[in-house]
Amino acid sequence: VQLQASGGGLVQDGGSLRLSCEAFGFRLDYYVIGWFRQAPGKEREGISMISSNGETTYYAESVKGRFTISRDDAKNTAYLQMNSLRPEDTARYYCAAGDDTTVVVNTSPDEEEFDYWGPGTQVTVSS
């Protein structure tokens, strides 16, 4: 059972990246997907979630209007489209999956509610 995030890299201020989160060994269909990030010296921050049916999403204020979360259960993959990137978005980005009977999507993500985590992908935004 594994989640693998990819798509990170180095981008200039104002640029875009699309992160992918693919599940291996289990189906994402009944899981809420969350994206978290951790910058050096800072606590991990929950920035976005999407419900198991894709109808409900959550965004932290820091990314609202710039990032878009989506999922394609046929591909067993979730995505995070990141536009208008800023240097303060520089962090390691993690995806996680939580049981949809446990995770509430319309509130700030609680790490403790997520069962599966990937190793993360680094995003660096240069000024």
PDB file of C-alpha atoms in Angstrom:
ATOM      1  CA  VAL A   1       0.000   0.000   0.000  1.00  0.00           C
ATOM      2  CA  GLN A   2       1.599   3.203  -1.125  1.00  0.00           C
ATOM      3  CA  LEU A   3       0.933   6.746  -2.277  1.00  0.00           C
ATOM      4  CA  GLN A   4       3.375   8.296  -4.681  1.00  0.00           C
ATOM      5  CA  ALA A   5       3.414  12.043  -5.284  1.00  0.00           C
ATOM      6  CA  SER A   6       5.151  13.438  -8.338  1.00  0.00           C
ATOM      7  CA  GLY A   7       5.347  16.582 -10.426  1.00  0.00           C
ATOM      8  CA  GLY A   8       7.381  18.784  -8.141  1.00  0.00           C
ATOM      9  CA  GLY A   9      10.330  20.811  -9.327  1.00  0.00           C
ATOM     10  CA  LEU A  10      11.861  24.253  -9.647  1.00  0.00           C
ATOM     11  CA  VAL A  11       9.671  27.015 -11.054  1.00  0.00           C
ATOM     12  CA  GLN A  12       9.853  30.794 -11.211  1.00  0.00           C
ATOM     13  CA  ASP A  13       7.639  33.158  -9.271  1.00  0.00           C
ATOM     14  CA  GLY A  14       4.243  33.218 -10.994  1.00  0.00           C
ATOM     15  CA  GLY A  15       4.706  29.841 -12.619  1.00  0.00           C
ATOM     16  CA  SER A  16       2.624  26.691 -12.451  1.00  0.00           C
ATOM     17  CA  LEU A  17       3.060  23.056 -11.534  1.00  0.00           C
ATOM     18  CA  ARG A  18       0.721  20.081 -11.445  1.00  0.00           C
ATOM     19  CA  LEU A  19       1.281  17.528  -8.734  1.00  0.00           C
ATOM     20  CA  SER A  20      -0.009  13.976  -9.058  1.00  0.00           C
ATOM     21  CA  CYS A  21      -0.737  11.487  -6.309  1.00  0.00           C
ATOM     22  CA  GLU A  22      -1.108   7.892  -7.436  1.00  0.00           C
ATOM     23  CA  ALA A  23      -2.163   5.056  -5.158  1.00  0.00           C
ATOM     24  CA  PHE A  24      -0.636   1.596  -5.354  1.00  0.00           C
ATOM     25  CA  GLY A  25      -2.064  -1.451  -3.642  1.00  0.00           C
ATOM     26  CA  PHE A  26      -5.462   0.032  -2.818  1.00  0.00           C
ATOM     27  CA  ARG A  27      -8.300   1.923  -4.473  1.00  0.00           C
ATOM     28  CA  LEU A  28      -8.796   5.624  -3.769  1.00  0.00           C
ATOM     29  CA  ASP A  29     -12.544   5.505  -4.447  1.00  0.00           C
ATOM     30  CA  TYR A  30     -13.606   5.558  -0.772  1.00  0.00           C
ATOM     31  CA  TYR A  31     -10.895   7.872   0.460  1.00  0.00           C
ATOM     32  CA  VAL A  32     -10.628  11.582   1.004  1.00  0.00           C
ATOM     33  CA  ILE A  33      -7.425  12.906  -0.524  1.00  0.00           C
ATOM     34  CA  GLY A  34      -5.494  15.602   1.245  1.00  0.00           C
ATOM     35  CA  TRP A  35      -2.491  17.655   0.209  1.00  0.00           C
ATOM     36  CA  PHE A  36      -0.127  18.911   2.872  1.00  0.00           C
ATOM     37  CA  ARG A  37       3.121  20.822   2.687  1.00  0.00           C
ATOM     38  CA  GLN A  38       6.055  21.451   4.967  1.00  0.00           C
ATOM     39  CA  ALA A  39       8.585  24.209   4.530  1.00  0.00           C
ATOM     40  CA  PRO A  40      11.970  24.100   6.272  1.00  0.00           C
ATOM     41  CA  GLY A  41      11.632  25.043   9.918  1.00  0.00           C
ATOM     42  CA  LYS A  42       7.846  25.079   9.801  1.00  0.00           C
ATOM     43  CA  GLU A  43       5.094  22.712  10.800  1.00  0.00           C
ATOM     44  CA  ARG A  44       3.307  20.670   8.179  1.00  0.00           C
ATOM     45  CA  GLU A  45       0.275  22.523   6.832  1.00  0.00           C
ATOM     46  CA  GLY A  46      -2.868  21.014   5.354  1.00  0.00           C
ATOM     47  CA  ILE A  47      -3.680  22.999   2.227  1.00  0.00           C
ATOM     48  CA  SER A  48      -6.378  21.133   0.316  1.00  0.00           C
ATOM     49  CA  MET A  49      -8.750  18.186   0.427  1.00  0.00           C
ATOM     50  CA  ILE A  50     -11.250  16.549  -1.885  1.00  0.00           C
ATOM     51  CA  SER A  51     -14.076  14.262  -0.857  1.00  0.00           C
ATOM     52  CA  SER A  52     -14.339  10.690  -2.072  1.00  0.00           C
ATOM     53  CA  ASN A  53     -17.041  11.611  -4.600  1.00  0.00           C
ATOM     54  CA  GLY A  54     -15.168  14.722  -5.730  1.00  0.00           C
ATOM     55  CA  GLU A  55     -18.045  17.039  -4.900  1.00  0.00           C
ATOM     56  CA  THR A  56     -16.576  18.805  -1.885  1.00  0.00           C
ATOM     57  CA  THR A  57     -13.246  20.531  -1.659  1.00  0.00           C
ATOM     58  CA  TYR A  58     -11.347  22.502   0.929  1.00  0.00           C
ATOM     59  CA  TYR A  59      -8.566  25.035   0.461  1.00  0.00           C
ATOM     60  CA  ALA A  60      -6.482  26.825   3.029  1.00  0.00           C
ATOM     61  CA  GLU A  61      -6.577  30.605   2.726  1.00  0.00           C
ATOM     62  CA  SER A  62      -2.931  30.597   1.714  1.00  0.00           C
ATOM     63  CA  VAL A  63      -3.706  28.762  -1.553  1.00  0.00           C
ATOM     64  CA  LYS A  64      -7.354  29.562  -2.229  1.00  0.00           C
ATOM     65  CA  GLY A  65      -7.892  30.896  -5.744  1.00  0.00           C
ATOM     66  CA  ARG A  66      -4.488  29.655  -6.932  1.00  0.00           C
ATOM     67  CA  PHE A  67      -4.562  25.892  -6.356  1.00  0.00           C
ATOM     68  CA  THR A  68      -7.135  23.381  -7.614  1.00  0.00           C
ATOM     69  CA  ILE A  69      -7.527  19.843  -6.327  1.00  0.00           C
ATOM     70  CA  SER A  70      -9.081  17.107  -8.439  1.00  0.00           C
ATOM     71  CA  ARG A  71      -9.248  13.352  -8.709  1.00  0.00           C
ATOM     72  CA  ASP A  72      -9.569  10.687 -11.377  1.00  0.00           C
ATOM     73  CA  ASP A  73     -10.569   7.465  -9.693  1.00  0.00           C
ATOM     74  CA  ALA A  74     -10.325   5.547 -12.965  1.00  0.00           C
ATOM     75  CA  LYS A  75      -6.605   6.331 -12.857  1.00  0.00           C
ATOM     76  CA  ASN A  76      -6.460   5.922  -9.072  1.00  0.00           C
ATOM     77  CA  THR A  77      -4.846   9.339  -8.985  1.00  0.00           C
ATOM     78  CA  ALA A  78      -5.449  12.749  -7.473  1.00  0.00           C
ATOM     79  CA  TYR A  79      -3.995  16.039  -8.617  1.00  0.00           C
ATOM     80  CA  LEU A  80      -3.086  19.468  -7.322  1.00  0.00           C
ATOM     81  CA  GLN A  81      -2.876  22.168  -9.970  1.00  0.00           C
ATOM     82  CA  MET A  82      -0.810  25.033  -8.616  1.00  0.00           C
ATOM     83  CA  ASN A  83      -0.898  28.372 -10.409  1.00  0.00           C
ATOM     84  CA  SER A  84       0.550  31.789  -9.594  1.00  0.00           C
ATOM     85  CA  LEU A  85       3.194  30.150  -7.452  1.00  0.00           C
ATOM     86  CA  ARG A  86       5.071  32.305  -4.971  1.00  0.00           C
ATOM     87  CA  PRO A  87       8.406  31.828  -3.200  1.00  0.00           C
ATOM     88  CA  GLU A  88       6.475  31.200   0.027  1.00  0.00           C
ATOM     89  CA  ASP A  89       4.943  28.122  -1.610  1.00  0.00           C
ATOM     90  CA  THR A  90       8.356  26.476  -1.509  1.00  0.00           C
ATOM     91  CA  ALA A  91       7.974  23.278   0.521  1.00  0.00           C
ATOM     92  CA  ARG A  92       7.832  19.536   0.346  1.00  0.00           C
ATOM     93  CA  TYR A  93       4.336  18.544  -0.723  1.00  0.00           C
ATOM     94  CA  TYR A  94       2.684  15.383   0.569  1.00  0.00           C
ATOM     95  CA  CYS A  95      -0.508  13.636  -0.438  1.00  0.00           C
ATOM     96  CA  ALA A  96      -2.471  11.517   1.988  1.00  0.00           C
ATOM     97  CA  ALA A  97      -5.598   9.369   1.946  1.00  0.00           C
ATOM     98  CA  GLY A  98      -8.154   9.173   4.727  1.00  0.00           C
ATOM     99  CA  ASP A  99     -11.288   7.099   5.147  1.00  0.00           C
ATOM    100  CA  ASP A 100     -14.291   9.073   3.959  1.00  0.00           C
ATOM    101  CA  THR A 101     -16.245   8.047   7.059  1.00  0.00           C
ATOM    102  CA  THR A 102     -13.619   9.729   9.230  1.00  0.00           C
ATOM    103  CA  VAL A 103     -12.319  12.810   7.440  1.00  0.00           C
ATOM    104  CA  VAL A 104     -14.466  15.938   7.309  1.00  0.00           C
ATOM    105  CA  VAL A 105     -13.614  17.866   4.162  1.00  0.00           C
ATOM    106  CA  ASN A 106     -15.017  21.294   4.960  1.00  0.00           C
ATOM    107  CA  THR A 107     -12.646  21.995   7.846  1.00  0.00           C
ATOM    108  CA  SER A 108      -8.900  22.331   8.169  1.00  0.00           C
ATOM    109  CA  PRO A 109      -7.214  18.937   7.529  1.00  0.00           C
ATOM    110  CA  ASP A 110      -6.275  16.901  10.565  1.00  0.00           C
ATOM    111  CA  GLU A 111      -3.190  14.805   9.887  1.00  0.00           C
ATOM    112  CA  GLU A 112      -4.281  12.238  12.455  1.00  0.00           C
ATOM    113  CA  GLU A 113      -7.310  11.352  10.318  1.00  0.00           C
ATOM    114  CA  PHE A 114      -5.249  10.314   7.299  1.00  0.00           C
ATOM    115  CA  ASP A 115      -4.212   6.672   7.032  1.00  0.00           C
ATOM    116  CA  TYR A 116      -1.825   6.585   4.096  1.00  0.00           C
ATOM    117  CA  TRP A 117       0.957   8.989   3.212  1.00  0.00           C
ATOM    118  CA  GLY A 118       3.405   9.305   0.382  1.00  0.00           C
ATOM    119  CA  PRO A 119       7.047  10.400   0.712  1.00  0.00           C
ATOM    120  CA  GLY A 120       6.347  13.798  -0.838  1.00  0.00           C
ATOM    121  CA  THR A 121       7.680  15.820  -3.729  1.00  0.00           C
ATOM    122  CA  GLN A 122       9.731  19.009  -3.484  1.00  0.00           C
ATOM    123  CA  VAL A 123       8.438  22.275  -4.917  1.00  0.00           C
ATOM    124  CA  THR A 124      10.809  25.210  -5.112  1.00  0.00           C
ATOM    125  CA  VAL A 125       9.683  28.623  -6.340  1.00  0.00           C
ATOM    126  CA  SER A 126      12.437  31.066  -7.183  1.00  0.00           C
ATOM    127  CA  SER A 127      11.977  34.830  -6.958  1.00  0.00           C
TER     128      SER A 127
END
